[in-house]
Every structure is written in C-alpha cells, then in structure tokens.
PDB file of C-alpha atoms in Angstrom:
ATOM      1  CA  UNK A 214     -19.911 -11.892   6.039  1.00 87.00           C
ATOM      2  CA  UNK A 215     -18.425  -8.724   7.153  1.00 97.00           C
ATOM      3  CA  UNK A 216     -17.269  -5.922   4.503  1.00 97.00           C
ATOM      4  CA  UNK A 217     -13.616  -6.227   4.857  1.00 97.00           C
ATOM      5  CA  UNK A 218     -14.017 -10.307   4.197  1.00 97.00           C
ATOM      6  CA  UNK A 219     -16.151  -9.310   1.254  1.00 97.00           C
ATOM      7  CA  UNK A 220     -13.513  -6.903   0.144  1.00 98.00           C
ATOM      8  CA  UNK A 221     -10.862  -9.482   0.061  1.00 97.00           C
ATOM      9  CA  UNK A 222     -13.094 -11.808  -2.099  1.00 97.00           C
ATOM     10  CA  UNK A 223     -13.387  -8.946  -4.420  1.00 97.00           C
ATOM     11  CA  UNK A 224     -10.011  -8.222  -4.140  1.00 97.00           C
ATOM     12  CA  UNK A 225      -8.520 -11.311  -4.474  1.00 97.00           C
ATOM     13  CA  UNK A 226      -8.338 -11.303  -8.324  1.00 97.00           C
ATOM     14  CA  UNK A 227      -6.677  -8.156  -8.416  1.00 97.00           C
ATOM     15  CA  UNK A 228      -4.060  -9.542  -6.191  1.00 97.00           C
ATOM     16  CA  UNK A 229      -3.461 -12.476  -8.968  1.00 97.00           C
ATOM     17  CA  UNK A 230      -3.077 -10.407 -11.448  1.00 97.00           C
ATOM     18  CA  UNK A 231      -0.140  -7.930  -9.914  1.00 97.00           C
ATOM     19  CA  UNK A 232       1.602 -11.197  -9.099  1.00 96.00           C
ATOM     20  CA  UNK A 233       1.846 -12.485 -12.206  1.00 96.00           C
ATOM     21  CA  UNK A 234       3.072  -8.635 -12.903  1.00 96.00           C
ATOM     22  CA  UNK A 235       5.988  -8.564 -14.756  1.00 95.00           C
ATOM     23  CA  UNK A 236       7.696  -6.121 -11.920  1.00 95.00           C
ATOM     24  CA  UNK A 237       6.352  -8.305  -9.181  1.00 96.00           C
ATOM     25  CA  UNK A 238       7.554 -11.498 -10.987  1.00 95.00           C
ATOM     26  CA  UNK A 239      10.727  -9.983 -11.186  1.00 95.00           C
ATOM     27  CA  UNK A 240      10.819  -8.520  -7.899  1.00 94.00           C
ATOM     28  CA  UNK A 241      10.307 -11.993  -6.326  1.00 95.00           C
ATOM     29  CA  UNK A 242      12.776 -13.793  -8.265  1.00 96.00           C
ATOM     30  CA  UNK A 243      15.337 -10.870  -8.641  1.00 95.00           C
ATOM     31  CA  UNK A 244      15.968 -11.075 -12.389  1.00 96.00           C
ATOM     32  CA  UNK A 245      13.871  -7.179 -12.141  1.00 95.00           C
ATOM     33  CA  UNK A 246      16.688  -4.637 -13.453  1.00 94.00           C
ATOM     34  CA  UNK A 247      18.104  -2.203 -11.141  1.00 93.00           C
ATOM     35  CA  UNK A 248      17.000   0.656 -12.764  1.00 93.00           C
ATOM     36  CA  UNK A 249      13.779  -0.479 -12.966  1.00 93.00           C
ATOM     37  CA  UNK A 250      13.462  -1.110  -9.595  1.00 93.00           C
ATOM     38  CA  UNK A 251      14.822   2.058  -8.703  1.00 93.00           C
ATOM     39  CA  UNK A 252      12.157   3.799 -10.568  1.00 93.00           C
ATOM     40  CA  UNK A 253       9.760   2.034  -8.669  1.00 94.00           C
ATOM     41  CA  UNK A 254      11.494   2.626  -5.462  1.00 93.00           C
ATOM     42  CA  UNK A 255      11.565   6.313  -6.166  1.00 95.00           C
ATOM     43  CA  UNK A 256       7.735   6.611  -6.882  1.00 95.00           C
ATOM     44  CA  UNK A 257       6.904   4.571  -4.136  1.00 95.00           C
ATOM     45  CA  UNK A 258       8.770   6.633  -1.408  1.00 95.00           C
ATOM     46  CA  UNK A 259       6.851   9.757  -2.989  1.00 97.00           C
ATOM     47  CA  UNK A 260       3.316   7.552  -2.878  1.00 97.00           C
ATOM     48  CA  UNK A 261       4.472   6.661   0.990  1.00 96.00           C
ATOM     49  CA  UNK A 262       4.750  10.387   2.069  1.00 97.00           C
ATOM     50  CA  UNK A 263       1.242  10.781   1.056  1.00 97.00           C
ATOM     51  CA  UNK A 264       0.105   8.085   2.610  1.00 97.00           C
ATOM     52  CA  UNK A 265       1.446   9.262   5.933  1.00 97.00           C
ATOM     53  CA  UNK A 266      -0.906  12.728   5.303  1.00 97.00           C
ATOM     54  CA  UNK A 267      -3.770  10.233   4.385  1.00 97.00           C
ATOM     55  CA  UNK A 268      -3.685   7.918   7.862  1.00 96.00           C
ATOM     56  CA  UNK A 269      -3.118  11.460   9.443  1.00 96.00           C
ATOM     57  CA  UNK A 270      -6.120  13.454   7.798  1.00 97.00           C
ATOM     58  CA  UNK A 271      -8.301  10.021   8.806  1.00 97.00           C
ATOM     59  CA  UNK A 272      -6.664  10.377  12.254  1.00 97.00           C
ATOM     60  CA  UNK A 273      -9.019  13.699  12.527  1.00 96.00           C
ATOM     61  CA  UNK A 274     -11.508  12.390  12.016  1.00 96.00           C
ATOM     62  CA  UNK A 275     -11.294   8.741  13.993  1.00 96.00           C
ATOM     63  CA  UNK A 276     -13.401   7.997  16.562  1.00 95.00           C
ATOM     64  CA  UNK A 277     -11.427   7.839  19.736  1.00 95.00           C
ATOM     65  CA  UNK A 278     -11.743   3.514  19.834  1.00 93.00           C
ATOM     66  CA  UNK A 279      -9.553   4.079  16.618  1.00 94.00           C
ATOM     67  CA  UNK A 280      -7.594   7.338  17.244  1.00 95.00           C
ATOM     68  CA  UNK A 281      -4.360   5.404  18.507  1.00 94.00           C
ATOM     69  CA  UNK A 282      -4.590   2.852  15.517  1.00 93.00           C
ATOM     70  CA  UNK A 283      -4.332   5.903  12.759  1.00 95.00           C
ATOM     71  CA  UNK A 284      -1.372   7.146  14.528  1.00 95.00           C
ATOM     72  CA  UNK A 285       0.343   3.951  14.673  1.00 92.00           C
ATOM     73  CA  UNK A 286       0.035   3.461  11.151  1.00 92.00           C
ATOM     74  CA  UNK A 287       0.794   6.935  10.182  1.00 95.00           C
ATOM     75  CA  UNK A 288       3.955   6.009  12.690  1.00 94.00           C
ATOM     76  CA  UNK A 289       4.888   2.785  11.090  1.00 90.00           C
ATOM     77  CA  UNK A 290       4.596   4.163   7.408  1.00 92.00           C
ATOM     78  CA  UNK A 291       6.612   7.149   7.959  1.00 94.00           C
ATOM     79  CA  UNK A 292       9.281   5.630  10.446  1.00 93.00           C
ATOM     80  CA  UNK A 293       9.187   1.777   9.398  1.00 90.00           C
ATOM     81  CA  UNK A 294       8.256   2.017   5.513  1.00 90.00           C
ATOM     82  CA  UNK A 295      10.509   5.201   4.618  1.00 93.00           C
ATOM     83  CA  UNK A 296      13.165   3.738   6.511  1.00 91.00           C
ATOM     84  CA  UNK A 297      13.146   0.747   4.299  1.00 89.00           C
ATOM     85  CA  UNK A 298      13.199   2.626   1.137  1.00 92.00           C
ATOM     86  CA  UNK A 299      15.825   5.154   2.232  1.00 92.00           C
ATOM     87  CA  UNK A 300      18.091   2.183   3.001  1.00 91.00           C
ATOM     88  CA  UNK A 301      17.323   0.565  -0.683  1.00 89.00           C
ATOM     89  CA  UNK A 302      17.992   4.162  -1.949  1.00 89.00           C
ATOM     90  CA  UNK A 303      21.444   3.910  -0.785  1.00 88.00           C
ATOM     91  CA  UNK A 304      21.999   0.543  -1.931  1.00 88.00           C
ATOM     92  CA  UNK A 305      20.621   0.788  -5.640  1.00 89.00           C
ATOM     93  CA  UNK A 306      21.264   4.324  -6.431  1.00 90.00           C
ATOM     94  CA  UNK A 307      18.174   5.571  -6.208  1.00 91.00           C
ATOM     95  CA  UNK A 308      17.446   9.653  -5.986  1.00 91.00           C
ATOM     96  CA  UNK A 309      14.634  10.207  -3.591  1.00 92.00           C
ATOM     97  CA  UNK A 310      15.548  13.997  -2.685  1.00 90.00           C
ATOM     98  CA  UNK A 311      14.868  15.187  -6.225  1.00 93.00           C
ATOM     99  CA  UNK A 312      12.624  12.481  -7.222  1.00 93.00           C
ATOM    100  CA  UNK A 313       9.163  13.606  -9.128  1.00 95.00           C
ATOM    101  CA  UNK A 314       5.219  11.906  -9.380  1.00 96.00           C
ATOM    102  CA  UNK A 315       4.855  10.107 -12.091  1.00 95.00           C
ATOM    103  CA  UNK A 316       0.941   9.912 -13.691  1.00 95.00           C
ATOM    104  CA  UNK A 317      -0.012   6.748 -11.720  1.00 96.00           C
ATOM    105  CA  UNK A 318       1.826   8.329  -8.343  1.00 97.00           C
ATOM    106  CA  UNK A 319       0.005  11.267  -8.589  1.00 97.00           C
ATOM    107  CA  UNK A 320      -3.233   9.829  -9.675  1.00 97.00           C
ATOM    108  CA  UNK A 321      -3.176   7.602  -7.123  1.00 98.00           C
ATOM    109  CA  UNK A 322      -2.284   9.558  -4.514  1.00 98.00           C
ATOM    110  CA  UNK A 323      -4.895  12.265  -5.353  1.00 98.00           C
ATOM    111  CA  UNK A 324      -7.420   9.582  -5.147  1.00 98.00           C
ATOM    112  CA  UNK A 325      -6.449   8.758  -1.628  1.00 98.00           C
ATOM    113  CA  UNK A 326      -6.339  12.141  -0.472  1.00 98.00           C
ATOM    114  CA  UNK A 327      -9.744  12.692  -1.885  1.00 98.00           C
ATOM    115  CA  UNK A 328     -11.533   9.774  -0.482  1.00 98.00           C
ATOM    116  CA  UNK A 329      -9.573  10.811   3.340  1.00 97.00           C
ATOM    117  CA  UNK A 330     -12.489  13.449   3.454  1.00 97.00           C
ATOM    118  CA  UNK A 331     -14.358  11.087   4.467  1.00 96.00           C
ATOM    119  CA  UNK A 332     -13.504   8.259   6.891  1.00 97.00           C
ATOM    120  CA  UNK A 333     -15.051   5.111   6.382  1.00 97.00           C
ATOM    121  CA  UNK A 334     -14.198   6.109   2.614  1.00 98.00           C
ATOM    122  CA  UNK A 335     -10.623   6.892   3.450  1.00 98.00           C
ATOM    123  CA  UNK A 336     -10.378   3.359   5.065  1.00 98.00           C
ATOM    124  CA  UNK A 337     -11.942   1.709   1.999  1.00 98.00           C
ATOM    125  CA  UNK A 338      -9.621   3.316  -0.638  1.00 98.00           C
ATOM    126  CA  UNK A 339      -6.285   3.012   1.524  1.00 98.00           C
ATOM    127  CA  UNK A 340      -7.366  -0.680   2.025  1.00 98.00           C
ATOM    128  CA  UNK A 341      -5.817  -2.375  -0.836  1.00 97.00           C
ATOM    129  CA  UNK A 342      -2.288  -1.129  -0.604  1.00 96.00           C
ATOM    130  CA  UNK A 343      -2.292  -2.368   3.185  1.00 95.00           C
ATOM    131  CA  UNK A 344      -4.301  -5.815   2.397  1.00 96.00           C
ATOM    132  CA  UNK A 345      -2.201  -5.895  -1.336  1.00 96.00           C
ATOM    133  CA  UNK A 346       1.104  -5.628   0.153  1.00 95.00           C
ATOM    134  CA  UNK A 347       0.708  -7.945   3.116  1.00 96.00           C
ATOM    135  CA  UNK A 348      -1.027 -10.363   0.796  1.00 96.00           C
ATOM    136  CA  UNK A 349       1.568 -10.166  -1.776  1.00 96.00           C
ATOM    137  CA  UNK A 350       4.955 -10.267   1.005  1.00 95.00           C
ATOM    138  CA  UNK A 351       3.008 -13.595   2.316  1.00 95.00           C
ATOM    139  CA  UNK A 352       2.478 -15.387  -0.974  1.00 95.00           C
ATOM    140  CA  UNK A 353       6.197 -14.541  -2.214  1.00 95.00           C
ATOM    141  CA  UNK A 354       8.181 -15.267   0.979  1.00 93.00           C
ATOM    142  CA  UNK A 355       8.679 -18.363   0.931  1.00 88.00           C
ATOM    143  CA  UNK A 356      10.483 -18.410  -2.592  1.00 91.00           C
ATOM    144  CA  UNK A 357      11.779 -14.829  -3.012  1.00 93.00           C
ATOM    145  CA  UNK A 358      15.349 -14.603  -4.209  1.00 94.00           C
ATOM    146  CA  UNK A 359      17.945 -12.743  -2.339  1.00 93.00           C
ATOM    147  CA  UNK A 360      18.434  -9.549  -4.383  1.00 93.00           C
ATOM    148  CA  UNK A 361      14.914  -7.755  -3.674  1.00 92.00           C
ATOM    149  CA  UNK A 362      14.284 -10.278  -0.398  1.00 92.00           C
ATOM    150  CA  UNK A 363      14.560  -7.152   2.121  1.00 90.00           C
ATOM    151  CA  UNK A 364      11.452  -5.482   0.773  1.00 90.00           C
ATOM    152  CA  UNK A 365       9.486  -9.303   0.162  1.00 93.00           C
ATOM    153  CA  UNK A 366       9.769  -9.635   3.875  1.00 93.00           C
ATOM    154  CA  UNK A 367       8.876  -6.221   5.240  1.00 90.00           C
ATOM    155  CA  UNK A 368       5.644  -6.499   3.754  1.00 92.00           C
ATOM    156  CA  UNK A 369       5.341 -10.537   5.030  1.00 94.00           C
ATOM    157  CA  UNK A 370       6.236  -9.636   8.114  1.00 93.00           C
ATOM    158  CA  UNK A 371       3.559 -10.619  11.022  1.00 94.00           C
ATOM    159  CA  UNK A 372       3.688  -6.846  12.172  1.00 91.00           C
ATOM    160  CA  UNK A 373       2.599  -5.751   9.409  1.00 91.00           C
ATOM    161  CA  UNK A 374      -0.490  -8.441   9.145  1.00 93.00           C
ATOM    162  CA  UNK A 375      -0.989  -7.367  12.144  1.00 93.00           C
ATOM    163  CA  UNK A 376      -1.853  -3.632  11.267  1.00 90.00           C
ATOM    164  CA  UNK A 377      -3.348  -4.722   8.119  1.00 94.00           C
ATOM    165  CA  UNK A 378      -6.026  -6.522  10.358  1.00 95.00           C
ATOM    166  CA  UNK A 379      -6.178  -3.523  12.408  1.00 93.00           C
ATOM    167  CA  UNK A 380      -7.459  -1.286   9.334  1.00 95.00           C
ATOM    168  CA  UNK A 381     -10.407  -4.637   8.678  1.00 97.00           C
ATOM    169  CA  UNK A 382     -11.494  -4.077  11.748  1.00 95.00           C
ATOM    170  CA  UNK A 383     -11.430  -0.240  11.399  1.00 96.00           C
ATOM    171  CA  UNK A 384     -13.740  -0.828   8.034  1.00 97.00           C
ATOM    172  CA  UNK A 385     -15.888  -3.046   9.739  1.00 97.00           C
ATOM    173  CA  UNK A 386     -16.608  -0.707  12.427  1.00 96.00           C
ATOM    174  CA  UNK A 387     -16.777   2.643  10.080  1.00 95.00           C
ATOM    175  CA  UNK A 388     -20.241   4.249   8.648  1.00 91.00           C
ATOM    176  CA  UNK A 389     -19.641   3.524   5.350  1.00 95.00           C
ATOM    177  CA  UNK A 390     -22.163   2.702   2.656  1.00 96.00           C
ATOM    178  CA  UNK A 391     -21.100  -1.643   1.677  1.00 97.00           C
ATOM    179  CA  UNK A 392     -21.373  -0.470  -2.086  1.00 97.00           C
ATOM    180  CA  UNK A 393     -19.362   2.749  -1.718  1.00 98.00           C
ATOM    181  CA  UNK A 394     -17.205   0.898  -0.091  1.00 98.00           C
ATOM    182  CA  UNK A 395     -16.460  -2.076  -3.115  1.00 98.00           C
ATOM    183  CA  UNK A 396     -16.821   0.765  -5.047  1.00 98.00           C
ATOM    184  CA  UNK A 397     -13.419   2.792  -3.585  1.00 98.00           C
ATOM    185  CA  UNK A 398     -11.650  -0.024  -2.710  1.00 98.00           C
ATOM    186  CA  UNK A 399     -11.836  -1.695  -6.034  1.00 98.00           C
ATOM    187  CA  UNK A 400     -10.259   1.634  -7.712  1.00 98.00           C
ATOM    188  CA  UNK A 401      -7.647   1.654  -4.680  1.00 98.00           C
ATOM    189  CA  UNK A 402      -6.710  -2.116  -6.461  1.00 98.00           C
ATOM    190  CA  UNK A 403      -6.153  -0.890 -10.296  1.00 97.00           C
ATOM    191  CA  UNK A 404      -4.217   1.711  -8.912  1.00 98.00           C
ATOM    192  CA  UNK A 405      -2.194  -0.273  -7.332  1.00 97.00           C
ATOM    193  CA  UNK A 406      -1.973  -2.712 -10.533  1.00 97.00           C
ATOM    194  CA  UNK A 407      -1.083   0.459 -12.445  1.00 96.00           C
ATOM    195  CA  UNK A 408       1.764   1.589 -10.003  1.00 96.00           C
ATOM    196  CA  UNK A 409       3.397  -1.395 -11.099  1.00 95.00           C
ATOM    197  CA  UNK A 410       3.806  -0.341 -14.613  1.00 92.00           C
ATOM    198  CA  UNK A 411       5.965   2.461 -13.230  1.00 74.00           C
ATOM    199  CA  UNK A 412       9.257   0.820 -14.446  1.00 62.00           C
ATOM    200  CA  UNK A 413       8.264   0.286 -18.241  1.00 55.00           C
TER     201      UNK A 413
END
C-alpha cells in the first residue's frame, strides 16, 4: 500500500465527520445563513493566501521531477481559488480587504507554514485540505442545492482531482518518515474539522 492510500484510509473518518458538519450540511443543501457563510468565506480567503506561501516555500525545496507541480498549484490556488472567493465576496457581502485570522485560521495556517520547512512534511500536512476538499466537492455534487453550488463544484471539479493526485504522487515519492507522515497529516484533518466551526 503506498502512504498516500494509507493516508486516505486514515483520513477517511475525518472526512465523515466534517460532512455531517453542521456548516458543510448546510453548505450542501443551502439552508447555511449568509452571514455565516461569509465568515467562513472571509477566513478561508485569508487561510488560501497562506497556502499560496506554503506550495511556494515547498517549491524551494522540490526536486526538479516536482518543481513545475508546486508552481502549478501555488498558480491554481492563488489565480483559480482566490478568484472564486473574490467573486462570492461580491455576491454575499463579504469584506476580504479588512478581514482578520481567526484562532483556527491562524493556528492552522502556522501549522502549515511550520511543517513547509521540511518537504515531504510540508506535503503531508497540506494533504488533507487538497484530498478533504476534492473528497468533500465529489461526495456533495451530485445533490448540492443551488445557493452555495458554485463553491460544491470548484472543489468536484476533475481539475482539481487531478492536482489532488498530483500532490499523492508527490508524497509517495518524498523522504518522509510513514509515521511522521500519519502523524502531520492527521493534525492537517482536525484542523480542517475545526475551520469549520468558524461560523458559530
């Protein structure tokens, strides 16, 4: 079994339990409040511009089989991702020019910033909001009402399967200890559980 396929089976739990979320539940069948989803949308846009540092510090330190991956990613995040939450801004009123961390934004973005000085344990820890989201965009799709449907099918897109597989192959290739490696990327998942709880 390789150690991204083991990471899903560890991960697959985890991904139950955000959706049966309440935000996720709502997100999927739209009956989420505005303002709550605007809080979220506001954190995650903050989360996102980190992100984009974190593919770029791991970028540094890629070998060069994986160089062009990182900067695709970093690409796609800051181009693709932000583009989708600027245009939700608009739409539900969100404020992301004076918008601040929350404690599970900024705890969860330090974390990822911390494990990027290394790289196979930068892959491990960014792993689960890649895997999460694509997961999560596939298993709602197919039922997602039409208020919150834009984001549902970014993250089900094929596309973005497609660079989620890219980063499981980037694990799989990485010298990275197996058990550091469960270790980061099951921290990477209840942070993303907890991000959820941004809009309570």
């Amino acid at each position: 079994m390789s150690l991204s396929t083991e990471l899903h089976s560890l991960g697959r739990p985890l991904v139950e339990r955000q959706l049966a979320h309440p935000t996720v539940r709502g997100i999927a069948d739209g009956s989420l409040p505005e303002a709550a989803f605007r809080a979220w949308l506001e954190q995650d846009y903050l989360f996102l511009l980190d992100y984009v540092r974190v593919f770029s510090r791991l970028a540094w330190q890629a070998p060069d089989a994986h160089l062009g991956d990182l900067v695709d990613l970093a690409y796609s995040t800051f181009h693709d991702e932000l583009a989708l939450h600027r245009s939700l801004s608009a739409r539900y009123g969100a404020d992301l020019n004076t918008a601040t961390k929350g404690k599970a934004c900024a705890a969860y973005t330090e974390f990822l910033l911390d494990s990027a000085a290394h790289y196979g344990e930068g892959l491990a820890a960014l792993y689960p909001c890649m895997w999460g989201y694509s997961t999560l965009g596939q298993a709602l799709a197919e039922t997602a009402a039409p208020r919150y449907r834009a984001w549902v099918e970014t993250y089900a897109d094929p596309g973005f399967q497609a660079l989620t597989e890219r980063i499981a192959k980037m694990i799989d290739e990485a010298d990275v200890h197996p058990g550091r490696a469960r270790e980061l990327f099951l921290r990477g998942m209840e942070h993303e559980i907890a991000f959820w709880d941004v809009t309570n």
